[in-house]
PDB file of C-alpha atoms in Angstrom:
ATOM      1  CA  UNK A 109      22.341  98.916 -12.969  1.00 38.00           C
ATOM      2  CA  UNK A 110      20.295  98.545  -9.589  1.00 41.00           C
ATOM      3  CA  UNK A 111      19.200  95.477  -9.291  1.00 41.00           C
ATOM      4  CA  UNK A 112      17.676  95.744  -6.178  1.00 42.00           C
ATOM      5  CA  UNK A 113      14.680  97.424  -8.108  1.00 42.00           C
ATOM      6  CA  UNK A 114      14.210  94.589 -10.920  1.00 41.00           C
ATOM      7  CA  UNK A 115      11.055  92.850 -10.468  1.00 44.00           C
ATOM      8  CA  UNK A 116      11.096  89.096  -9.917  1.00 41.00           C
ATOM      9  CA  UNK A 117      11.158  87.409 -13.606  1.00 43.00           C
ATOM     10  CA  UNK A 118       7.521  86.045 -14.312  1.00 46.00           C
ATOM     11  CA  UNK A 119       8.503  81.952 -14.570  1.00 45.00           C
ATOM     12  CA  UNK A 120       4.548  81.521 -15.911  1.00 47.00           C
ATOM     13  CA  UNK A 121       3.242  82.571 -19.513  1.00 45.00           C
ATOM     14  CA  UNK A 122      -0.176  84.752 -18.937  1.00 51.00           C
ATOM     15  CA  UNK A 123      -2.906  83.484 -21.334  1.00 49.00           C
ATOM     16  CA  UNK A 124      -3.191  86.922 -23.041  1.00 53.00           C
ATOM     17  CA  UNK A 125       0.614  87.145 -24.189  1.00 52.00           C
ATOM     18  CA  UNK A 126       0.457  82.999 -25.434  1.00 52.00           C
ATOM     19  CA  UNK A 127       0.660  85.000 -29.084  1.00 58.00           C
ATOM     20  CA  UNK A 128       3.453  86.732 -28.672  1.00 66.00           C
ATOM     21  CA  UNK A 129       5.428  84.065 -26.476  1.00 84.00           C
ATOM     22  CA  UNK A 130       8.765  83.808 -28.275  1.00 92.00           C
ATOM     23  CA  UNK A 131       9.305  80.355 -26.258  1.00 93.00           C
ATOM     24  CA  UNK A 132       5.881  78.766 -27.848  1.00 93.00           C
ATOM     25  CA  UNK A 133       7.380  79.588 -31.018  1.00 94.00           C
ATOM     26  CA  UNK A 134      10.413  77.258 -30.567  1.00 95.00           C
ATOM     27  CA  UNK A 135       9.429  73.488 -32.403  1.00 95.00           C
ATOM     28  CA  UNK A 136       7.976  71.599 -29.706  1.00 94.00           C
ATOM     29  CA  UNK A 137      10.569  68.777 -29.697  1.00 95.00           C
ATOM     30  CA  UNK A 138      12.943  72.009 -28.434  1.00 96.00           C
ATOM     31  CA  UNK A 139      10.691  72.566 -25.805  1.00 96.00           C
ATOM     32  CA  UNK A 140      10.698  69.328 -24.367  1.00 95.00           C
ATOM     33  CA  UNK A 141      14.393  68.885 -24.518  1.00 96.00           C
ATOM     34  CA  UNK A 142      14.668  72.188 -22.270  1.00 96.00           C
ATOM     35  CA  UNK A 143      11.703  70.211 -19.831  1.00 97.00           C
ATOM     36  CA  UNK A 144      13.922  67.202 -19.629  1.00 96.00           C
ATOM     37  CA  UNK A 145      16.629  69.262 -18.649  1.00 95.00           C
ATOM     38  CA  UNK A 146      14.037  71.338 -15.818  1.00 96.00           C
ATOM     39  CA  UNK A 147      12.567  68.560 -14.535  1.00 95.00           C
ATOM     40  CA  UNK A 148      13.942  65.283 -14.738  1.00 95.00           C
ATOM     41  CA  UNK A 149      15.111  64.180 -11.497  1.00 92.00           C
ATOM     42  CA  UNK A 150      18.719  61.572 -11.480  1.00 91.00           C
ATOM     43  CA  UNK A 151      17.152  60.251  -8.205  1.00 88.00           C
ATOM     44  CA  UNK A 152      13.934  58.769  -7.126  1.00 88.00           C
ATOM     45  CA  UNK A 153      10.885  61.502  -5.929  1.00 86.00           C
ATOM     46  CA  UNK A 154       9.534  60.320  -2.629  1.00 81.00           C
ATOM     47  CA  UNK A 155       6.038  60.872  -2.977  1.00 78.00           C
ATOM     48  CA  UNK A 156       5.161  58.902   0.249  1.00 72.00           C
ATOM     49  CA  UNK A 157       8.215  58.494   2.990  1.00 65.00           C
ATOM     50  CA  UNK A 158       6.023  57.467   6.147  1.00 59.00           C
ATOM     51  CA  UNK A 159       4.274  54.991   7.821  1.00 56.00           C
ATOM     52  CA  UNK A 160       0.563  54.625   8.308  1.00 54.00           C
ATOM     53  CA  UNK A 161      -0.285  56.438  11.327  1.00 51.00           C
ATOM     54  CA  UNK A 162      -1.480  54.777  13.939  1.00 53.00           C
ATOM     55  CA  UNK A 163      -3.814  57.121  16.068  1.00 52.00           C
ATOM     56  CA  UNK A 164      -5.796  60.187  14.970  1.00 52.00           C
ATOM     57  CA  UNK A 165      -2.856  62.163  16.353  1.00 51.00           C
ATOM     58  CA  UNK A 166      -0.337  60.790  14.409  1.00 50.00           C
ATOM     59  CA  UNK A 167      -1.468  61.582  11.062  1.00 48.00           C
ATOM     60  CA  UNK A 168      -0.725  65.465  10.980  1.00 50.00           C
ATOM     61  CA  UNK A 169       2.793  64.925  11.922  1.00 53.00           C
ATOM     62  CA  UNK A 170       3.576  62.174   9.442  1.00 53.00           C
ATOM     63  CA  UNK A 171       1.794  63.732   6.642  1.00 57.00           C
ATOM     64  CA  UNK A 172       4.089  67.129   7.042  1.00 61.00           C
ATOM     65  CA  UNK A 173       7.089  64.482   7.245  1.00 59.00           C
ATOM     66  CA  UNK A 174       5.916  63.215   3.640  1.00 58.00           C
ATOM     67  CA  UNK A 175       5.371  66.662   2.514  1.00 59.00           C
ATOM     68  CA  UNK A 176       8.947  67.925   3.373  1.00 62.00           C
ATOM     69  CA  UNK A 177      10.341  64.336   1.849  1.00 59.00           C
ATOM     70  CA  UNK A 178       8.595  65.361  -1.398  1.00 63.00           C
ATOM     71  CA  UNK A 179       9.706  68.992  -1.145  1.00 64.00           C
ATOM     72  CA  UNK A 180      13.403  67.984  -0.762  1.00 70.00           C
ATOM     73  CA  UNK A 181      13.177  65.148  -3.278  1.00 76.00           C
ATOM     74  CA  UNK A 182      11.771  67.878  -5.685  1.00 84.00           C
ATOM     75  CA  UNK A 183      13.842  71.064  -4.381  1.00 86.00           C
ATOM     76  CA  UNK A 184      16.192  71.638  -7.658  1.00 89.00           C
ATOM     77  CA  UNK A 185      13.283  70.612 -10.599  1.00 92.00           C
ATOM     78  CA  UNK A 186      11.628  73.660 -11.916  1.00 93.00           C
ATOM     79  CA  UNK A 187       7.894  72.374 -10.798  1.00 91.00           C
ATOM     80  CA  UNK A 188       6.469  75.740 -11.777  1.00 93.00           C
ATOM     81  CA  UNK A 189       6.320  74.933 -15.320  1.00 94.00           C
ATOM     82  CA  UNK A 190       3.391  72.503 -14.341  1.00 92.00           C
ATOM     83  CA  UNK A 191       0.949  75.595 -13.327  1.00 92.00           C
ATOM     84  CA  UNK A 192       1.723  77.791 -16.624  1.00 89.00           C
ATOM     85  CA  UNK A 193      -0.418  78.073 -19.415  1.00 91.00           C
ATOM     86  CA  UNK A 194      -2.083  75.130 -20.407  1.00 92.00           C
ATOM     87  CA  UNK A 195       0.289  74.209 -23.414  1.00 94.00           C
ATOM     88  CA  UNK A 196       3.639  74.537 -21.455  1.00 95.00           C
ATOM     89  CA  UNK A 197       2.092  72.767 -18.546  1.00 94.00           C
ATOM     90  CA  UNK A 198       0.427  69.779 -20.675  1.00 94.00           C
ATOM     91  CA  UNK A 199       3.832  69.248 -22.347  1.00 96.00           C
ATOM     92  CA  UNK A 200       5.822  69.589 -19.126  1.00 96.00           C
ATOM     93  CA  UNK A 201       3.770  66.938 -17.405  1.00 94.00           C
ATOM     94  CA  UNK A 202       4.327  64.157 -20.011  1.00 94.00           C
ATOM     95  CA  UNK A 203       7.515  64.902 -19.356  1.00 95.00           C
ATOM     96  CA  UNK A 204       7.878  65.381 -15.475  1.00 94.00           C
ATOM     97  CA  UNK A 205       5.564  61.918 -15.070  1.00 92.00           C
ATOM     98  CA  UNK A 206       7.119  59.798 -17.983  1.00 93.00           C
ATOM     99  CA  UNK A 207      10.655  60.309 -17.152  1.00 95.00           C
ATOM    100  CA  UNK A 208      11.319  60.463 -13.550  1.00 92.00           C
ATOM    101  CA  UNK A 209      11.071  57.993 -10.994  1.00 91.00           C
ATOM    102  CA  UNK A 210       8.446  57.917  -8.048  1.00 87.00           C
ATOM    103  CA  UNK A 211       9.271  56.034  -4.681  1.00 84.00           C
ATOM    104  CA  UNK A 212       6.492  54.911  -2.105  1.00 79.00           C
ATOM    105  CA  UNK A 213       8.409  53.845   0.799  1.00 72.00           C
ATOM    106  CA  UNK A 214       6.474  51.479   3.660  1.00 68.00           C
ATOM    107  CA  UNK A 215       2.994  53.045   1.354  1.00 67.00           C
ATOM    108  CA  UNK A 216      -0.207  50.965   1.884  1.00 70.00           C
ATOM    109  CA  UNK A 217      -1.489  49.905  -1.926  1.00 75.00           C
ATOM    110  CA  UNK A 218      -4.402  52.496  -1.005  1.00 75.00           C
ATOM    111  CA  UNK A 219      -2.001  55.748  -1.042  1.00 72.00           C
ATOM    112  CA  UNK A 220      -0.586  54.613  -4.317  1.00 77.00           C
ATOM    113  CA  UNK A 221      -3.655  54.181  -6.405  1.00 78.00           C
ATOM    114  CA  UNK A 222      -5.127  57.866  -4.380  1.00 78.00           C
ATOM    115  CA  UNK A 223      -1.981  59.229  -6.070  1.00 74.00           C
ATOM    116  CA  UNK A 224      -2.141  57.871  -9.378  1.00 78.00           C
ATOM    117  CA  UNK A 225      -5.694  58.712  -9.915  1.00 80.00           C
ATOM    118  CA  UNK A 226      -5.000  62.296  -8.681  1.00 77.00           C
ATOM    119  CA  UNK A 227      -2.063  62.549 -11.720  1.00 74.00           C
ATOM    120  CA  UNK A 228      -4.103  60.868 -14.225  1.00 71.00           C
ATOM    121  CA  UNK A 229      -6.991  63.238 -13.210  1.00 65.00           C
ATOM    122  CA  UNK A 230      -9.437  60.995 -13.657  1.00 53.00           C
TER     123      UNK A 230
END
């Protein structure tokens, strides 16, 4: 077997096969027992590492500081599950934002309530 000509497996559900998905067909509680297990984190996600910057200059650099925090504090969760089809993505949210733990570190109260509006999409 060659598998240097498999194509790369298709992590999201496209709208038009949602019928014949055979993982939509598991119970739900299955389904969010194999979330848990893709996307609860045992350590806190940074969501905001860095100081407020002080000059106009300063805020590119510590906002790609806070991105790569995120990105590292996130690395092994399977975050893709959030941008499938509207089912597997509602359900993996509850369970991505109920369960884990999020860390603002030196955060003004400002970046905290941008963020949680922004998850609660409201």
């Amino acid at each position: 077997m060659d598998l240097t000509s498999t194509p790369p497996p298709n992590h999201c559900i496209k709208s038009s096969n949602l019928s014949q998905s055979k993982f939509l067909q598991l119970p739900t509680e299955v389904r969010c027992i194999i979330y848990s297990f893709c996307l609860i984190s045992p350590f806190p996600i940074i969501v905001w590492r860095g100081k407020r910057p002080h000059t106009r200059t300063d805020i590119l650099p510590s906002l790609e500081r806070d991105r790569q925090t995120t990105l590292s504090s996130t690395q092994n969760l399977a975050l893709g599950l959030l941008r499938c089809s509207t089912t597997v993505a509602t359900e993996s949210a509850q369970i991505f934002y109920s369960k884990n733990s999020f860390r603002f570190q030196r955060a003004h109260q400002s970046h905290v309530i941008a963020w949680l509006i922004k998850v609660d999409g409201n």
